[in-house]
mmCIF file of C-alpha atoms and ligand atoms in Angstrom:
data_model
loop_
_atom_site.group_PDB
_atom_site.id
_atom_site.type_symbol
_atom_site.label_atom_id
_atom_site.label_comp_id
_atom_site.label_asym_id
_atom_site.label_seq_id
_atom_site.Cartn_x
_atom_site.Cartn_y
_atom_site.Cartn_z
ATOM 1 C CA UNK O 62 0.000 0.000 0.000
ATOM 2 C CA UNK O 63 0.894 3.520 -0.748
ATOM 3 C CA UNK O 64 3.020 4.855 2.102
ATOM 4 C CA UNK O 65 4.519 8.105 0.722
ATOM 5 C CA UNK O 66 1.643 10.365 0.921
ATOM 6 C CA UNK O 67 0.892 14.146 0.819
ATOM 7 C CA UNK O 68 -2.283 15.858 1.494
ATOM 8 C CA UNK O 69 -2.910 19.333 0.009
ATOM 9 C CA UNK O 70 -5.648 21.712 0.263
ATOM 10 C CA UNK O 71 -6.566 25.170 1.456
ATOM 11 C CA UNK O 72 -6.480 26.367 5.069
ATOM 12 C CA UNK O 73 -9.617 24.041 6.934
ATOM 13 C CA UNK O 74 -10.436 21.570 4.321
ATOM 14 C CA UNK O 75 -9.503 19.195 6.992
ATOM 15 C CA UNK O 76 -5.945 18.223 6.325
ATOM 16 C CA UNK O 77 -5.063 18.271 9.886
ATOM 17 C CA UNK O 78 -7.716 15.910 11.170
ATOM 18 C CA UNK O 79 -7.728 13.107 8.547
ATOM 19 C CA UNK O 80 -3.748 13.381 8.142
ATOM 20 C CA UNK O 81 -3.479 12.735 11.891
ATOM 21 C CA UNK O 82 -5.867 9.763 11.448
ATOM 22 C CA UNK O 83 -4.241 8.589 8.809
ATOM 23 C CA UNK O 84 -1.009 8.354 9.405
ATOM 24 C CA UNK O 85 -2.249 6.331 12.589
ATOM 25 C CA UNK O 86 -4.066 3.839 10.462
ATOM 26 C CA UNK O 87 -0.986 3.534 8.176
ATOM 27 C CA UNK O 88 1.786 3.646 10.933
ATOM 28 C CA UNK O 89 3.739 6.631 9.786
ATOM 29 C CA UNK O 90 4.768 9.639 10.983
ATOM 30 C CA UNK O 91 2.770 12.892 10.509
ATOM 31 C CA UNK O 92 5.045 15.559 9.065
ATOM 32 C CA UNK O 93 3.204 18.921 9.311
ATOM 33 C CA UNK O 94 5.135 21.922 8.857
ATOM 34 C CA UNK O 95 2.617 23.820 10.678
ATOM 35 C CA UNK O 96 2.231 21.651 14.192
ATOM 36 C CA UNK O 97 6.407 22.056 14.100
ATOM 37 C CA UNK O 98 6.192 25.461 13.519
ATOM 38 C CA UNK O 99 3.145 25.663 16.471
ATOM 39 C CA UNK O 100 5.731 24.086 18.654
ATOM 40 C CA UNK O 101 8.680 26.087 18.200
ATOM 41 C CA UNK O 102 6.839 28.930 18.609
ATOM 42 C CA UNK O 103 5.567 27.221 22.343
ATOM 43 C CA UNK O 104 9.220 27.055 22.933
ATOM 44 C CA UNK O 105 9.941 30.744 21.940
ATOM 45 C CA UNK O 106 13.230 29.991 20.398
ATOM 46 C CA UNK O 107 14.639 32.194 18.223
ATOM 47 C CA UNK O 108 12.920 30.489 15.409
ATOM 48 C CA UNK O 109 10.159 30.260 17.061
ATOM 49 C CA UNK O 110 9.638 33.506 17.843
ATOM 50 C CA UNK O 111 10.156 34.905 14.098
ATOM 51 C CA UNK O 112 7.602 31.647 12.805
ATOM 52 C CA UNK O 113 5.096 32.712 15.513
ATOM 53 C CA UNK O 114 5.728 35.996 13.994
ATOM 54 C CA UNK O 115 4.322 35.148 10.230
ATOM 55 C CA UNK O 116 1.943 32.533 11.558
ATOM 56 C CA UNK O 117 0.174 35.302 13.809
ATOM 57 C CA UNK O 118 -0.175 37.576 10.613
ATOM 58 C CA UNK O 119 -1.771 34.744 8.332
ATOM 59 C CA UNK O 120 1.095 34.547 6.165
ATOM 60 C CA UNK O 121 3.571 31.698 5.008
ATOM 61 C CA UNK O 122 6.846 31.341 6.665
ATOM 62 C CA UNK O 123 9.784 32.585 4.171
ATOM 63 C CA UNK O 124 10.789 28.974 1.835
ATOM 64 C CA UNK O 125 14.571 28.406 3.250
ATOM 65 C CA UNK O 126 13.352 27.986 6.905
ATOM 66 C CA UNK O 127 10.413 25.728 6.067
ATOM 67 C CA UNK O 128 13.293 24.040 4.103
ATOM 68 C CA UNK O 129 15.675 24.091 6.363
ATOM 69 C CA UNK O 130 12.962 22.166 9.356
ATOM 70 C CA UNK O 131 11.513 19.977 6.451
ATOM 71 C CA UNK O 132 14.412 18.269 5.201
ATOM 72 C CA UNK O 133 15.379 17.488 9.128
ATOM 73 C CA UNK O 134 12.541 16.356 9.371
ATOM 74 C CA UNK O 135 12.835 13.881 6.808
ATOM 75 C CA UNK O 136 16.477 12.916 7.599
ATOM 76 C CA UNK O 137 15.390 10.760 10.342
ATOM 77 C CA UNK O 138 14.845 7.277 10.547
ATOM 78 C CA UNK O 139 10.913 7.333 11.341
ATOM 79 C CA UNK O 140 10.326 8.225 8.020
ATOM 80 C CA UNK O 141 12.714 5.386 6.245
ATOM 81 C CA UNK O 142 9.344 2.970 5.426
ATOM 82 C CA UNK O 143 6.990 6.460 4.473
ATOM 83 C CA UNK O 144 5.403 9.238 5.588
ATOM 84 C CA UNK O 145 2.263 11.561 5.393
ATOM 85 C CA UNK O 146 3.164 15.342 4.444
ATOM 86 C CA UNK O 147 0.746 17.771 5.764
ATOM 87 C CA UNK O 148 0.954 21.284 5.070
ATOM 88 C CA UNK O 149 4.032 21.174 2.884
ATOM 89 C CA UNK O 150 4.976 22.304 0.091
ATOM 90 C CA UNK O 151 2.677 26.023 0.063
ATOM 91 C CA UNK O 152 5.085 27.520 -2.510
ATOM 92 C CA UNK O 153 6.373 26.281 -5.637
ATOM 93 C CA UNK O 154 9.846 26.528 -4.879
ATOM 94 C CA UNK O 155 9.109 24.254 -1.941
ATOM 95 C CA UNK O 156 7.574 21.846 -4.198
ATOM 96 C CA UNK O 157 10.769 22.369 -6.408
ATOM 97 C CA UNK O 158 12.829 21.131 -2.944
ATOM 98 C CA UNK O 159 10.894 18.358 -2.605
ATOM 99 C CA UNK O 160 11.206 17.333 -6.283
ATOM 100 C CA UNK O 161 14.923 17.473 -5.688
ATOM 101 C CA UNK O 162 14.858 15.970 -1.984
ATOM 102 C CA UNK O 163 13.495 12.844 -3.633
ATOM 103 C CA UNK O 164 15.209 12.533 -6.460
ATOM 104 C CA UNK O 165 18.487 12.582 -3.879
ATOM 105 C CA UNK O 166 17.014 10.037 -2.243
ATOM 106 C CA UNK O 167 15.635 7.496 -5.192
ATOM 107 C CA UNK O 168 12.512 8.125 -4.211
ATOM 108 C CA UNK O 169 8.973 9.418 -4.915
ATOM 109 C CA UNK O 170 5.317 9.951 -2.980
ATOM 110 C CA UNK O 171 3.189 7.652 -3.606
ATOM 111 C CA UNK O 172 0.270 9.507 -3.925
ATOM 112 C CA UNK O 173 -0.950 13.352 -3.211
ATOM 113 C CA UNK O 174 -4.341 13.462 -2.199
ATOM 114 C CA UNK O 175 -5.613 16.774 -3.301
ATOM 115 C CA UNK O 176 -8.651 18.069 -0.621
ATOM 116 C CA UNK O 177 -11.190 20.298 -1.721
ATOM 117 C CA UNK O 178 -14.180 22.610 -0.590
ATOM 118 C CA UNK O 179 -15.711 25.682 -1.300
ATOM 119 C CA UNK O 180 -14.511 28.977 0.281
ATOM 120 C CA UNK O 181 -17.606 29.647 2.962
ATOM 121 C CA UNK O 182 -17.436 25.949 3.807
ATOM 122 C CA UNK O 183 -13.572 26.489 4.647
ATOM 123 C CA UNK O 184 -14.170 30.040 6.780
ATOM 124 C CA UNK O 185 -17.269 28.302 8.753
ATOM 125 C CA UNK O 186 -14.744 25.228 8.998
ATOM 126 C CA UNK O 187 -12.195 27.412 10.298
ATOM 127 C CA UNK O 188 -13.922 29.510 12.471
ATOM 128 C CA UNK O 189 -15.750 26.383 14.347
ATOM 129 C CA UNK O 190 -12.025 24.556 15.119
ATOM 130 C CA UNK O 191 -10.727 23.481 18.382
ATOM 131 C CA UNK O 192 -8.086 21.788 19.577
ATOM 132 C CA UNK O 193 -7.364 19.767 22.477
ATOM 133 C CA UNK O 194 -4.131 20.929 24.371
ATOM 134 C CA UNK O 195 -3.769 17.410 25.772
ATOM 135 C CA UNK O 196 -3.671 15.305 22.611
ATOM 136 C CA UNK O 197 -4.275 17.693 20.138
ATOM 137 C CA UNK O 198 -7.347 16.018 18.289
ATOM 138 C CA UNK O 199 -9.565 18.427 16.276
ATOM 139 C CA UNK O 200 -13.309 19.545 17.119
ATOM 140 C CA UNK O 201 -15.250 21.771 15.237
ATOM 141 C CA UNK O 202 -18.500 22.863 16.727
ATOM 142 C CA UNK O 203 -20.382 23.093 13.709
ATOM 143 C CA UNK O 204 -19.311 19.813 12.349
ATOM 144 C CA UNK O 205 -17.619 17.560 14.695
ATOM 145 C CA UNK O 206 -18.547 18.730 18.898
ATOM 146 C CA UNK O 207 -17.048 17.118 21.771
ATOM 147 C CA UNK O 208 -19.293 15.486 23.957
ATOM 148 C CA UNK O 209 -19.033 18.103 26.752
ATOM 149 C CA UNK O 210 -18.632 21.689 25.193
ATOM 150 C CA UNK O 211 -14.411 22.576 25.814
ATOM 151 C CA UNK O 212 -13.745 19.106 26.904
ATOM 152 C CA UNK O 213 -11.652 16.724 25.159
ATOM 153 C CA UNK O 214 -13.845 12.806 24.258
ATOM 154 C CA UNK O 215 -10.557 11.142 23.932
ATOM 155 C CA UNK O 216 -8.498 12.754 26.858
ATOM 156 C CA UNK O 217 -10.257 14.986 29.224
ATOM 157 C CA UNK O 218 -7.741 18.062 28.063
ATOM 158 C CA UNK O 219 -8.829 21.566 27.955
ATOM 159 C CA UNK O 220 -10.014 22.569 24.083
ATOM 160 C CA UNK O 221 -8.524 25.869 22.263
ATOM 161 C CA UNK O 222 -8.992 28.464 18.993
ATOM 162 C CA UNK O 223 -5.807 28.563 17.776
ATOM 163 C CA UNK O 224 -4.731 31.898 17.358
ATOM 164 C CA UNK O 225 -4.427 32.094 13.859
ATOM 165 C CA UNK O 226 -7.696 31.021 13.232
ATOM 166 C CA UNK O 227 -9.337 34.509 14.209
ATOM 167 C CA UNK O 228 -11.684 36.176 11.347
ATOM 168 C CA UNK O 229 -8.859 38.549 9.585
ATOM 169 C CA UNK O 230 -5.914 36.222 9.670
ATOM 170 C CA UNK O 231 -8.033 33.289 7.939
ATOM 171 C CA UNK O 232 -8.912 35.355 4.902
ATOM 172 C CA UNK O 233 -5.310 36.288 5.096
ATOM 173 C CA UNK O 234 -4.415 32.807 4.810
ATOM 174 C CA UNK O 235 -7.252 32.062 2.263
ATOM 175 C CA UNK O 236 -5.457 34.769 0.089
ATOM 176 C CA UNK O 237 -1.685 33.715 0.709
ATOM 177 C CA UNK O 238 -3.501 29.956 -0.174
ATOM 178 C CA UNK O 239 -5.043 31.620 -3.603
ATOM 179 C CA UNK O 240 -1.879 33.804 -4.458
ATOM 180 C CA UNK O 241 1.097 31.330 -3.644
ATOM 181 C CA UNK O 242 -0.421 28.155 -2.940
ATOM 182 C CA UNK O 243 -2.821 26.846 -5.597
ATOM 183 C CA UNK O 244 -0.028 26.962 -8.447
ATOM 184 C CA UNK O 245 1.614 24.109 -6.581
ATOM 185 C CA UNK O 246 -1.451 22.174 -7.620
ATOM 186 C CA UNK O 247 -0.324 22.920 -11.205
ATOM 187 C CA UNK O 248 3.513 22.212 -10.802
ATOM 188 C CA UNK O 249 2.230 18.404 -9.254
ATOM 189 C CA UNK O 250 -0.250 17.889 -12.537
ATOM 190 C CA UNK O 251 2.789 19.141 -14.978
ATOM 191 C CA UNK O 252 5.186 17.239 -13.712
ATOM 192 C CA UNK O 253 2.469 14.046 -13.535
ATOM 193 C CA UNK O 254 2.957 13.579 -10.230
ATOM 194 C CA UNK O 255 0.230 10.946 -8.655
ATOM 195 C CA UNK O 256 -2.717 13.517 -7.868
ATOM 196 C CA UNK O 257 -6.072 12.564 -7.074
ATOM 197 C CA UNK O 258 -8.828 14.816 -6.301
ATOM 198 C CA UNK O 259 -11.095 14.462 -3.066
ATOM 199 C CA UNK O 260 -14.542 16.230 -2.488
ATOM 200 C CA UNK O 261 -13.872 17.342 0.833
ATOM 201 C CA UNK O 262 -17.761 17.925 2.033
ATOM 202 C CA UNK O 263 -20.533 15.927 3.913
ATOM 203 C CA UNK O 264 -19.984 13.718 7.141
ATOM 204 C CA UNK O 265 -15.873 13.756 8.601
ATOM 205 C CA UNK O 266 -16.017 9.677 7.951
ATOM 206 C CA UNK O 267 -17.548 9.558 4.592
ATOM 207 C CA UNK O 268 -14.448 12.144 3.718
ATOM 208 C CA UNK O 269 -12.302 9.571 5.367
ATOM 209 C CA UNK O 270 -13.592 6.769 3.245
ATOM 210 C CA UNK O 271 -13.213 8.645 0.429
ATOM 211 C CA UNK O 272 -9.309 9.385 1.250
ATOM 212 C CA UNK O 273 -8.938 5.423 1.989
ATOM 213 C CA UNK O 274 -10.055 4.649 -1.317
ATOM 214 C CA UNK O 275 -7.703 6.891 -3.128
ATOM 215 C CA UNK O 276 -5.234 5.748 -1.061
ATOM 216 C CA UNK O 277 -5.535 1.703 -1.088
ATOM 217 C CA UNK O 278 -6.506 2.347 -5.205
HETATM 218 P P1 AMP E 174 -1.139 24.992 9.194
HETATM 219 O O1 AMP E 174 -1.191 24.416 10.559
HETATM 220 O O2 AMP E 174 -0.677 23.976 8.180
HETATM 221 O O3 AMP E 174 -2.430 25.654 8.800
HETATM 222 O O4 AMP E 174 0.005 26.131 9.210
HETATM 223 C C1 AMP E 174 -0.111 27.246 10.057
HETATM 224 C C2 AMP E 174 0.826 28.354 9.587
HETATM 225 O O5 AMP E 174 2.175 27.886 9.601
HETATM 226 C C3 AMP E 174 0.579 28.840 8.166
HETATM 227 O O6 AMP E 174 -0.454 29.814 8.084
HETATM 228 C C4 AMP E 174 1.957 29.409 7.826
HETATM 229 O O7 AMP E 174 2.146 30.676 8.456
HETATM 230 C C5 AMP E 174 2.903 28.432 8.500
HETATM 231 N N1 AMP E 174 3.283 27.305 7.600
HETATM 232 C C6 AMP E 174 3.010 25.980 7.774
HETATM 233 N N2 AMP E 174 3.520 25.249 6.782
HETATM 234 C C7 AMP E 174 4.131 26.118 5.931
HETATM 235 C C8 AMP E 174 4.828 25.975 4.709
HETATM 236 N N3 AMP E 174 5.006 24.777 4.123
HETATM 237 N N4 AMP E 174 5.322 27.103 4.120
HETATM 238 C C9 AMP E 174 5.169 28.317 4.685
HETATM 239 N N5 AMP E 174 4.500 28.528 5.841
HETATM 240 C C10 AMP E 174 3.986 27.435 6.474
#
């Protein structure tokens, strides 16, 4: 089965929660540049602090440090057997890198799963996320509420808005997504890479299903 995956899409088409799930049903590691950037900025290292910086304003963090954490990322051994790329690449330079990155290393992805859904579905998605601090499994209270409002099902932790996911930064993102991230979609169908298209809309597990399918076909 297919273990070298990507999933692409605009900002909450749901790339976080079915990547997470995902990977765990596959047994890889979940590579998203955004949860490492989330983390760094937690640890307010220098990096940190000038990624929280961009992510706060809605905008993408400059190419040669998502590079730069990306290709450390996939240097270690986890990721040997396969991986699931989430959030990477946004620009087509990055996609450029990882063109190159596998061709250094024999490989190539085994499929990009391509997520899609229209713009007021993705603000409404957006605006309705939380995330447990504990675990850090997704909610959405339009689409997908915990059992007890603010209260993680799985672990009992404490459920929060990340910060970039107030009003004005999403349609910041939404634009950055339009401006610098869509053409990546083009780059992957020039170069024939293996891109499949998923109708990211109805219930979270029928979505699911559909990823499966494209995944195991
Ligand atoms: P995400 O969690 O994937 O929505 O990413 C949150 C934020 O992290 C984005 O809005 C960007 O500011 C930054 N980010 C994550 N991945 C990338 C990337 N591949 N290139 C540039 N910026 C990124």
């Amino acid at each position: 089965m297919a273990k070298r995956l990507l999933l692409f899409g605009p900002p909450g088409v749901g790339k976080g929660t079915h990547s997470k799930r995902l990977a765990a049903d596959l047994g890889v590691p979940h590579v998203a540049t955004g949860d490492m950037f989330r983390e760094a900025a937690g640890r307010k290292t220098a990096v940190g602090l000038e990624v929280g910086g961009y992510m706060d304003r809605g905008v993408l963090v400059p190419d040669a440090l998502v590079l730069a954490i990306l290709e450390d990322r996939l240097a270690r051994r986890d990721t040997v057997d396969g991986y699931l790329l989430d959030g990477f690449p946004r620009t087509v330079p990055q996609a450029e890198a990882l063109a190159r990155l596998m061709t250094m290393a024999g490989t190539r992805l085994d499929r990009i799963l391509s997520l899609e859904a229209p713009e007021d579905t993705l603000v409404k998605r957006i605006a309705g996320r939380f995330t447990c601090e504990g675990c850090q499994a997704s909610y959405n209270r339009f689409y997908l509420a915990p059992k007890v409002a603010g209260v993680c099902d799985r672990c009992g932790g404490r459920l929060f808005q990340r910060r970039d996911d107030a009003e004005a930064t999403v349609r910041q993102r939404l634009t950055e997504y339009l401006a610098r991230t869509a053409p990546v979609l083009q780059f992957f169908k020039t170069q024939d890479w293996p891109l499949r298209s998923i109708v990211s809309l109805g219930v979270v597990d029928e979505i699911y299903g559909r990823i499966r399918q494209a995944v195991e076909a």
